[in-house]
Short mmCIF file of C-alpha atoms in Angstrom, two decimals:
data_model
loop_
_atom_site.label_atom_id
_atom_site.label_comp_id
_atom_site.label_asym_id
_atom_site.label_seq_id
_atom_site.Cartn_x
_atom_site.Cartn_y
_atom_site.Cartn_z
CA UNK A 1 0.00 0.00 0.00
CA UNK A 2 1.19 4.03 -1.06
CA UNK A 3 0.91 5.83 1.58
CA UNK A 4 0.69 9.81 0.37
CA UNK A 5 -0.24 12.55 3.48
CA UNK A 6 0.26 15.35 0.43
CA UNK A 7 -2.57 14.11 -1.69
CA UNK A 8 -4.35 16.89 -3.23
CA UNK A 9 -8.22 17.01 -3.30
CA UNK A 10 -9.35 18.92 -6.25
CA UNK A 11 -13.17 19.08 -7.48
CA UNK A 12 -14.00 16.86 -10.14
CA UNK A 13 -14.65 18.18 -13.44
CA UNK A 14 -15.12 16.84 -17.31
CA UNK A 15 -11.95 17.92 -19.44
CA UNK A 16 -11.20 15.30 -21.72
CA UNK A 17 -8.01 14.90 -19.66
CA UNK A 18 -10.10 14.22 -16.62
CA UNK A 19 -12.44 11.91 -18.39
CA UNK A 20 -9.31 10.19 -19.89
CA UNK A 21 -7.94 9.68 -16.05
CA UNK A 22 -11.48 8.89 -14.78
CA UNK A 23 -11.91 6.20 -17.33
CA UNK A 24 -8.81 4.62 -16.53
CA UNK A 25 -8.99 4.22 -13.15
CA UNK A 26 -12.76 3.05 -13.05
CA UNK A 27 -11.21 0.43 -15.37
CA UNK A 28 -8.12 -0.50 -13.45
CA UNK A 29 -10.96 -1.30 -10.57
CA UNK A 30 -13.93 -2.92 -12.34
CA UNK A 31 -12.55 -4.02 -15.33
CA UNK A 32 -12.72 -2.15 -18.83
CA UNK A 33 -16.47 -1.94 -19.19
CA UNK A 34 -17.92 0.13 -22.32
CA UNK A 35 -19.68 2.29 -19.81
CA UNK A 36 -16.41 3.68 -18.39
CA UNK A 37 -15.06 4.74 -21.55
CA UNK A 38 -13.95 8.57 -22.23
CA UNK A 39 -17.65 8.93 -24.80
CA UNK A 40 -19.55 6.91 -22.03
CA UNK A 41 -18.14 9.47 -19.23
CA UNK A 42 -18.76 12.47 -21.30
CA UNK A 43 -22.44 11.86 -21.84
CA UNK A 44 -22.73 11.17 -17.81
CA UNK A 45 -20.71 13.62 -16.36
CA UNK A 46 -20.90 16.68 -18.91
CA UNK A 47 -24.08 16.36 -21.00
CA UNK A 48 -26.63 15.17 -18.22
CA UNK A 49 -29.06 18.76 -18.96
CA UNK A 50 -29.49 18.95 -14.71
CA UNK A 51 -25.59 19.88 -15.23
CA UNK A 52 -22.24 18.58 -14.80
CA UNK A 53 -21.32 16.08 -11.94
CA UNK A 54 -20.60 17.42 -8.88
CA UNK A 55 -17.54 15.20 -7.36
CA UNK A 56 -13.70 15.25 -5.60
CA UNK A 57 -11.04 13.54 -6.81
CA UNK A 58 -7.23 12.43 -4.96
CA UNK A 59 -4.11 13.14 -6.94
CA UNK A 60 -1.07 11.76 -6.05
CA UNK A 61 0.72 14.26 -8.09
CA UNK A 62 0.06 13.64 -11.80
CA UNK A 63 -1.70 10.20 -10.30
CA UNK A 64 -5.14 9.88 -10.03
CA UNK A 65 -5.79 7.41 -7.05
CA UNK A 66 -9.34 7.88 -5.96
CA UNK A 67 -12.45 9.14 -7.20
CA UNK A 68 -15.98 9.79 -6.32
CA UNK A 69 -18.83 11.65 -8.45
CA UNK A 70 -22.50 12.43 -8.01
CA UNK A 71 -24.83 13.10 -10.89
CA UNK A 72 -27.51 16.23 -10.56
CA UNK A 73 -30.73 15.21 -10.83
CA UNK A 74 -34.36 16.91 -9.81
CA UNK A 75 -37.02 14.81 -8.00
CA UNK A 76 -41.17 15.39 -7.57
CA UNK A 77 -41.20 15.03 -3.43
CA UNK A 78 -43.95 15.84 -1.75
CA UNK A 79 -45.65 17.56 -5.28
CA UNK A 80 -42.60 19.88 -5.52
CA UNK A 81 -39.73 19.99 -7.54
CA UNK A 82 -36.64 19.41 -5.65
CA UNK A 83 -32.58 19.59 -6.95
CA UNK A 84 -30.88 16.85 -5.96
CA UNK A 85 -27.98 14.40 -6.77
CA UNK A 86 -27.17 10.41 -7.88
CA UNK A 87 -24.18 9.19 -5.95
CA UNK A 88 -22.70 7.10 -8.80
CA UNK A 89 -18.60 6.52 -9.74
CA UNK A 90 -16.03 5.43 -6.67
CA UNK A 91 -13.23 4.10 -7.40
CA UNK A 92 -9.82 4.02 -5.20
CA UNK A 93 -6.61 2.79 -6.55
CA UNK A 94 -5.99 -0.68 -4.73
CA UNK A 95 -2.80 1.15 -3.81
CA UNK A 96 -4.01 3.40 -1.71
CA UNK A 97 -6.80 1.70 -0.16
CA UNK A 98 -7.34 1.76 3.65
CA UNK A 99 -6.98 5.64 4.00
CA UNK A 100 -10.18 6.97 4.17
CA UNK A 101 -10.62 8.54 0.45
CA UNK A 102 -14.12 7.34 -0.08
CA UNK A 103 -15.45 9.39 2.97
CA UNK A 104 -13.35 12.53 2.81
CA UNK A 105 -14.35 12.86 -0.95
CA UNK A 106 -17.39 11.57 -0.22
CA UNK A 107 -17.92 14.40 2.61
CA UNK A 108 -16.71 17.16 0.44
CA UNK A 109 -18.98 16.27 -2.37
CA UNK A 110 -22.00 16.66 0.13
CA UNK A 111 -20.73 19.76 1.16
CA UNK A 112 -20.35 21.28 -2.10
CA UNK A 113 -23.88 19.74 -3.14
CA UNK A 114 -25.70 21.57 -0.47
CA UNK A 115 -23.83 25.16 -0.89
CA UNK A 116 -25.04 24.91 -4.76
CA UNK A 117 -28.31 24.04 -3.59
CA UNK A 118 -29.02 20.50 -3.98
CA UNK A 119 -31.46 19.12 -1.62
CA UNK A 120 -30.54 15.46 -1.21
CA UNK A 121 -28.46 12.66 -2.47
CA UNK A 122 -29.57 9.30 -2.98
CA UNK A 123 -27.94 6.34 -4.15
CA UNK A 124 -28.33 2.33 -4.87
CA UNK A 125 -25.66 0.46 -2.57
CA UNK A 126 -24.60 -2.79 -2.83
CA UNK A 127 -24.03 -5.07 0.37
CA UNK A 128 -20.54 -4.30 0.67
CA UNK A 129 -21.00 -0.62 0.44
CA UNK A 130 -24.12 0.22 2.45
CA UNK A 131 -22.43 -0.22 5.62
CA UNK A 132 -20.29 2.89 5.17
CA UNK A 133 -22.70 4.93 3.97
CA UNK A 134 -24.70 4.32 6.60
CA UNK A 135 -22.26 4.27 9.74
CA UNK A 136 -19.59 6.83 8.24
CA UNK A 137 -21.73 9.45 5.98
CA UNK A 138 -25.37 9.72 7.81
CA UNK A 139 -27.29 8.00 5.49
CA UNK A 140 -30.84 6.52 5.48
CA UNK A 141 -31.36 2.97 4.26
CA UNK A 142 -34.92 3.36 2.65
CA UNK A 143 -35.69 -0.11 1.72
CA UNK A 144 -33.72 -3.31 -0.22
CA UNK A 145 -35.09 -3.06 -4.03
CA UNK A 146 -37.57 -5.97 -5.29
CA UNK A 147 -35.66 -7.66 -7.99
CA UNK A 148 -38.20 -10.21 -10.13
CA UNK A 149 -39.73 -10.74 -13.51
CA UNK A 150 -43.26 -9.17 -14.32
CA UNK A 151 -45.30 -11.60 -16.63
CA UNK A 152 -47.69 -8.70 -17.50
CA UNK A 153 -47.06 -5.13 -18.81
CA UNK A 154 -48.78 -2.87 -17.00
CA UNK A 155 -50.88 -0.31 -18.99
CA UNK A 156 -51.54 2.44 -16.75
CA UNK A 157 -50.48 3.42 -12.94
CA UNK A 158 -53.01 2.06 -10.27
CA UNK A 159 -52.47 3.77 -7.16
CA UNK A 160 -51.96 7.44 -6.35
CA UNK A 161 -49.02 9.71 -7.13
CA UNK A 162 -45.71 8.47 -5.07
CA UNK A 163 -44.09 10.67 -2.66
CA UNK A 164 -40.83 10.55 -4.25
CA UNK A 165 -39.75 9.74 -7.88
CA UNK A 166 -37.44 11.20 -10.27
CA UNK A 167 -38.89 14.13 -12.21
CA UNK A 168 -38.49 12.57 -16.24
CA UNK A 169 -39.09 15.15 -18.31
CA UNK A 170 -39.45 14.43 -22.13
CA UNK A 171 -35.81 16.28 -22.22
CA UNK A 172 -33.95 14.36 -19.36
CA UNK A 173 -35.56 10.83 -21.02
CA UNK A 174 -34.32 12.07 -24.18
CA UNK A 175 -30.69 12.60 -22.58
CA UNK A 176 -30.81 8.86 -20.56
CA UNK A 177 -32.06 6.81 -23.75
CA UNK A 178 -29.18 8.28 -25.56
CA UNK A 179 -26.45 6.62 -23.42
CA UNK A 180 -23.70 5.64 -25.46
CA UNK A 181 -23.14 2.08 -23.01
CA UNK A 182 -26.91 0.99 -23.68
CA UNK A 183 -29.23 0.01 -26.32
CA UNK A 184 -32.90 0.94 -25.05
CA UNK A 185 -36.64 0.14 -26.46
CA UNK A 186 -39.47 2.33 -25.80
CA UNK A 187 -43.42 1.82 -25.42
CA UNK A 188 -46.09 4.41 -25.21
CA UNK A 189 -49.29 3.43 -23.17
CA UNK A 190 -51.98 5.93 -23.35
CA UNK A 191 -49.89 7.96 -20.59
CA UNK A 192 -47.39 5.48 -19.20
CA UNK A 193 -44.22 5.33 -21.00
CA UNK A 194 -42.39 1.49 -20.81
CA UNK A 195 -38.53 1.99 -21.10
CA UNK A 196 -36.86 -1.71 -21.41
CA UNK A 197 -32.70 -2.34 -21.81
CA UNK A 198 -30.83 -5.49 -22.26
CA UNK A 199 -29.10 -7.31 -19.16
CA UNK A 200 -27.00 -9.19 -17.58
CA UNK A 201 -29.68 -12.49 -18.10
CA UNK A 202 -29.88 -14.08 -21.44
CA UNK A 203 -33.42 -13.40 -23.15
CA UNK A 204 -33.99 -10.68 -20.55
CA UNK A 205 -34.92 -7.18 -20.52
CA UNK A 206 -35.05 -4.78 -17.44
CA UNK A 207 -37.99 -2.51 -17.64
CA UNK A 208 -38.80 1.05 -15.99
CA UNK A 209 -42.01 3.26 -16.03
CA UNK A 210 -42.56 6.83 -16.12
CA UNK A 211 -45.59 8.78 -16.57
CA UNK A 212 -44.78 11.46 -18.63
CA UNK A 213 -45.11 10.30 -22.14
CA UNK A 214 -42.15 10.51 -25.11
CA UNK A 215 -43.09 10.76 -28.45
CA UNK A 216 -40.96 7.79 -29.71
CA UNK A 217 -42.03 4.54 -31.52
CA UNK A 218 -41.73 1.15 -30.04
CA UNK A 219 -38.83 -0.45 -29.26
CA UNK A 220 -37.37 -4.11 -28.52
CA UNK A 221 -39.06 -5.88 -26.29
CA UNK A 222 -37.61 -9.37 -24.54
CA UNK A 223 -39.01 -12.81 -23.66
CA UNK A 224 -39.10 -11.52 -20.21
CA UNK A 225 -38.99 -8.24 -18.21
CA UNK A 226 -37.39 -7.42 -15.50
CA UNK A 227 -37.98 -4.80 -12.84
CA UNK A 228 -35.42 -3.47 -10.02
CA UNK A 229 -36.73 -0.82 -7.92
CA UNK A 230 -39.77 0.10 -5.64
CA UNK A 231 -43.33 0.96 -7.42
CA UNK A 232 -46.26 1.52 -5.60
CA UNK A 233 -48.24 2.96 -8.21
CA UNK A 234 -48.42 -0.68 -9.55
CA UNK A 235 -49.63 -3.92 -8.12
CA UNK A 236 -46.68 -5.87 -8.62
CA UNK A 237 -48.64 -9.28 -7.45
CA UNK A 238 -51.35 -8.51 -10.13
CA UNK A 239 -48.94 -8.35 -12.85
CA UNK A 240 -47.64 -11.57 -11.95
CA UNK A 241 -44.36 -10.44 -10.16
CA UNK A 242 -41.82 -13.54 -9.60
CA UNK A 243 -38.80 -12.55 -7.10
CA UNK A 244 -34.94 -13.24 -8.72
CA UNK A 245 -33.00 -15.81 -6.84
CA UNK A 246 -30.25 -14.59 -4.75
CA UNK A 247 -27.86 -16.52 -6.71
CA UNK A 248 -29.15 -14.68 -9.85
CA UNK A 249 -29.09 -10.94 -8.20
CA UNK A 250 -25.01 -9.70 -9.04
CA UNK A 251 -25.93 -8.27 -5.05
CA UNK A 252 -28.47 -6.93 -2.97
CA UNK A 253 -29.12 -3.38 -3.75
CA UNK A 254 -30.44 -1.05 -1.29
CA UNK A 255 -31.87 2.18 -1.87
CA UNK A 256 -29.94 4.87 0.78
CA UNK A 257 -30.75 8.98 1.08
CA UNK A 258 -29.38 11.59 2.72
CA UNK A 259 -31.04 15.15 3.03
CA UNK A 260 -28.86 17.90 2.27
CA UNK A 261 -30.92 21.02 2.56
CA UNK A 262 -34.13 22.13 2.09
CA UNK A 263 -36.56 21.40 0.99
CA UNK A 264 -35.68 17.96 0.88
CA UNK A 265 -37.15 15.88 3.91
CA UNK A 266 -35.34 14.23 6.41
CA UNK A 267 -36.11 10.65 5.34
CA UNK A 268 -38.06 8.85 2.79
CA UNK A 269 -41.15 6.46 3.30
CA UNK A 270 -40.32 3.72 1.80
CA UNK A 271 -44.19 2.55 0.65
CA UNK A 272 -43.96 5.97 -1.16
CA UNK A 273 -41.08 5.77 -3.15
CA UNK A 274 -40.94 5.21 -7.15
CA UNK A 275 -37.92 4.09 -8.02
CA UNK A 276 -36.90 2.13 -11.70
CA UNK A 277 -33.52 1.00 -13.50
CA UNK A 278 -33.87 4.65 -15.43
CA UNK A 279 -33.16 6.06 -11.63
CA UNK A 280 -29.79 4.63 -10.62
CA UNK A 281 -28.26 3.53 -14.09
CA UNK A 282 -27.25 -0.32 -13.86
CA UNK A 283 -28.49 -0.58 -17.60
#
């Protein structure tokens, strides 16, 4: 292990040096994936239209060693429209692992989210990470997503408006469906719009829902669907909802928030939060 006491902490930011560096390390750790390449990274970080990420980075000299980014985003809570951010990218070099860098760049990333007036941050954690989000940076764990196949498409929402649920405008689904790591399909329903990607599962498509409609034709759709999240504008048991395995779920994935500001609550309810594969970006 490096030990470095003069790393610099500088803000994260989308250069095409930076992206370059970014792209790299994120590879070094999870392997050379198409959605960590330099175009992948530029439509993420510097064309999402809620703005560029907001995110710290460690520098061992001309080194990048660790790295941590969250993604603007705006949410409906409550019936308002609240700024807010996606805690997405961390990656430490296994070099200098065991000094902390995930929670002071995590920290300083908070702390520069509320001055420029985000709200909250939110974020999908696996098993290994939820721990230190929880104990070491103050955050809520909502509720594990429900991970199963639907048999039935739903046509319209059921229930009431949620509390929470990420505000897709016709413009930000325009911006997600044109991810450079993805291939998506696209159903209007009279009002509900059906989003489906390829997965990890042979045969299989995950599948979101929004209710603002996008004036798009059709789009693939699989042998079966898949949904990851929380929905309880749908009956999941009416549409024939059949759990994944554990040994088929990569992890468990919770759903964690932390308020930054107003007017962002304090916690979430978890019965009254809408949250899809669009949301947190596995596909």
């Amino acid at each position: 292990m490096s030990t470095a006491p003069n790393l610099q902490i500088r803000a994260s930011g989308v250069t095409p040096e930076q992206l370059a560096a970014y792209s790299a390390l994120l590879g070094k750790v999870f392997g050379n994936a198409w959605k960590f390449t330099p175009q992948a990274l530029a439509w993420r970080y510097r064309d999402n239209p809620d703005g560029a990420v907001v995110g710290f980075d460690a520098w061992d000299g001309e080194r990048l060693v660790a790295h941590y980014v969250t993604c603007p985003t705006t949410a409906r809570i409550g019936g308002g429209s609240v700024r807010g951010l996606l805690s997405l990218n961390t990656a430490t070099d296994p070099d200098y692992v065991g000094q902390g860098l995930f929670t002071r760049l995590a920290q300083a990333t908070y702390d520069a989210g509320a001055a420029a007036g985000h709200g909250f941050v939110m974020g999908v954690a696996n098993a290994n990470s939820t721990p230190g989000f929880l104990r070491k940076l103050d955050f809520q764990l909502v509720a594990p997503l429900e991970a199963g196949l639907l048999l039935l498409r739903p046509q319209k929402f059921e229930h009431a408006e949620a509390d929470f649920r990420i505000d897709w405008t016709p413009r930000r689904l325009a911006w997600r469906l044109a991810n450079p790591a993805s291939a998506y399909g696209v159903r209007d329903r009279a009002g509900l719009t059906v989003v489906s990607a390829p997965t990890h599962l042979p045969l299989v498509r995950c599948v979101g829902f929004v209710s603002e409609g996008l004036s798009e034709p059709g789009g693939a759709a699989g042998m079966a669907s898949l949904f990851i999240g929380l929905e309880p504008r749908l009956d999941l048991g009416a549409l024939g909802f059949l759990r994944l395995p554990q040994r088929l779920r990569p992890s468990p994935l919770n759903l964690i928030y932390r308020r930054l500001g107003d007017p962002a609550p304090e916690s979430l309810d978890p019965t009254r939060v809408a949250i899809g594969f669009l949301d947190f970006d596995p596909y």
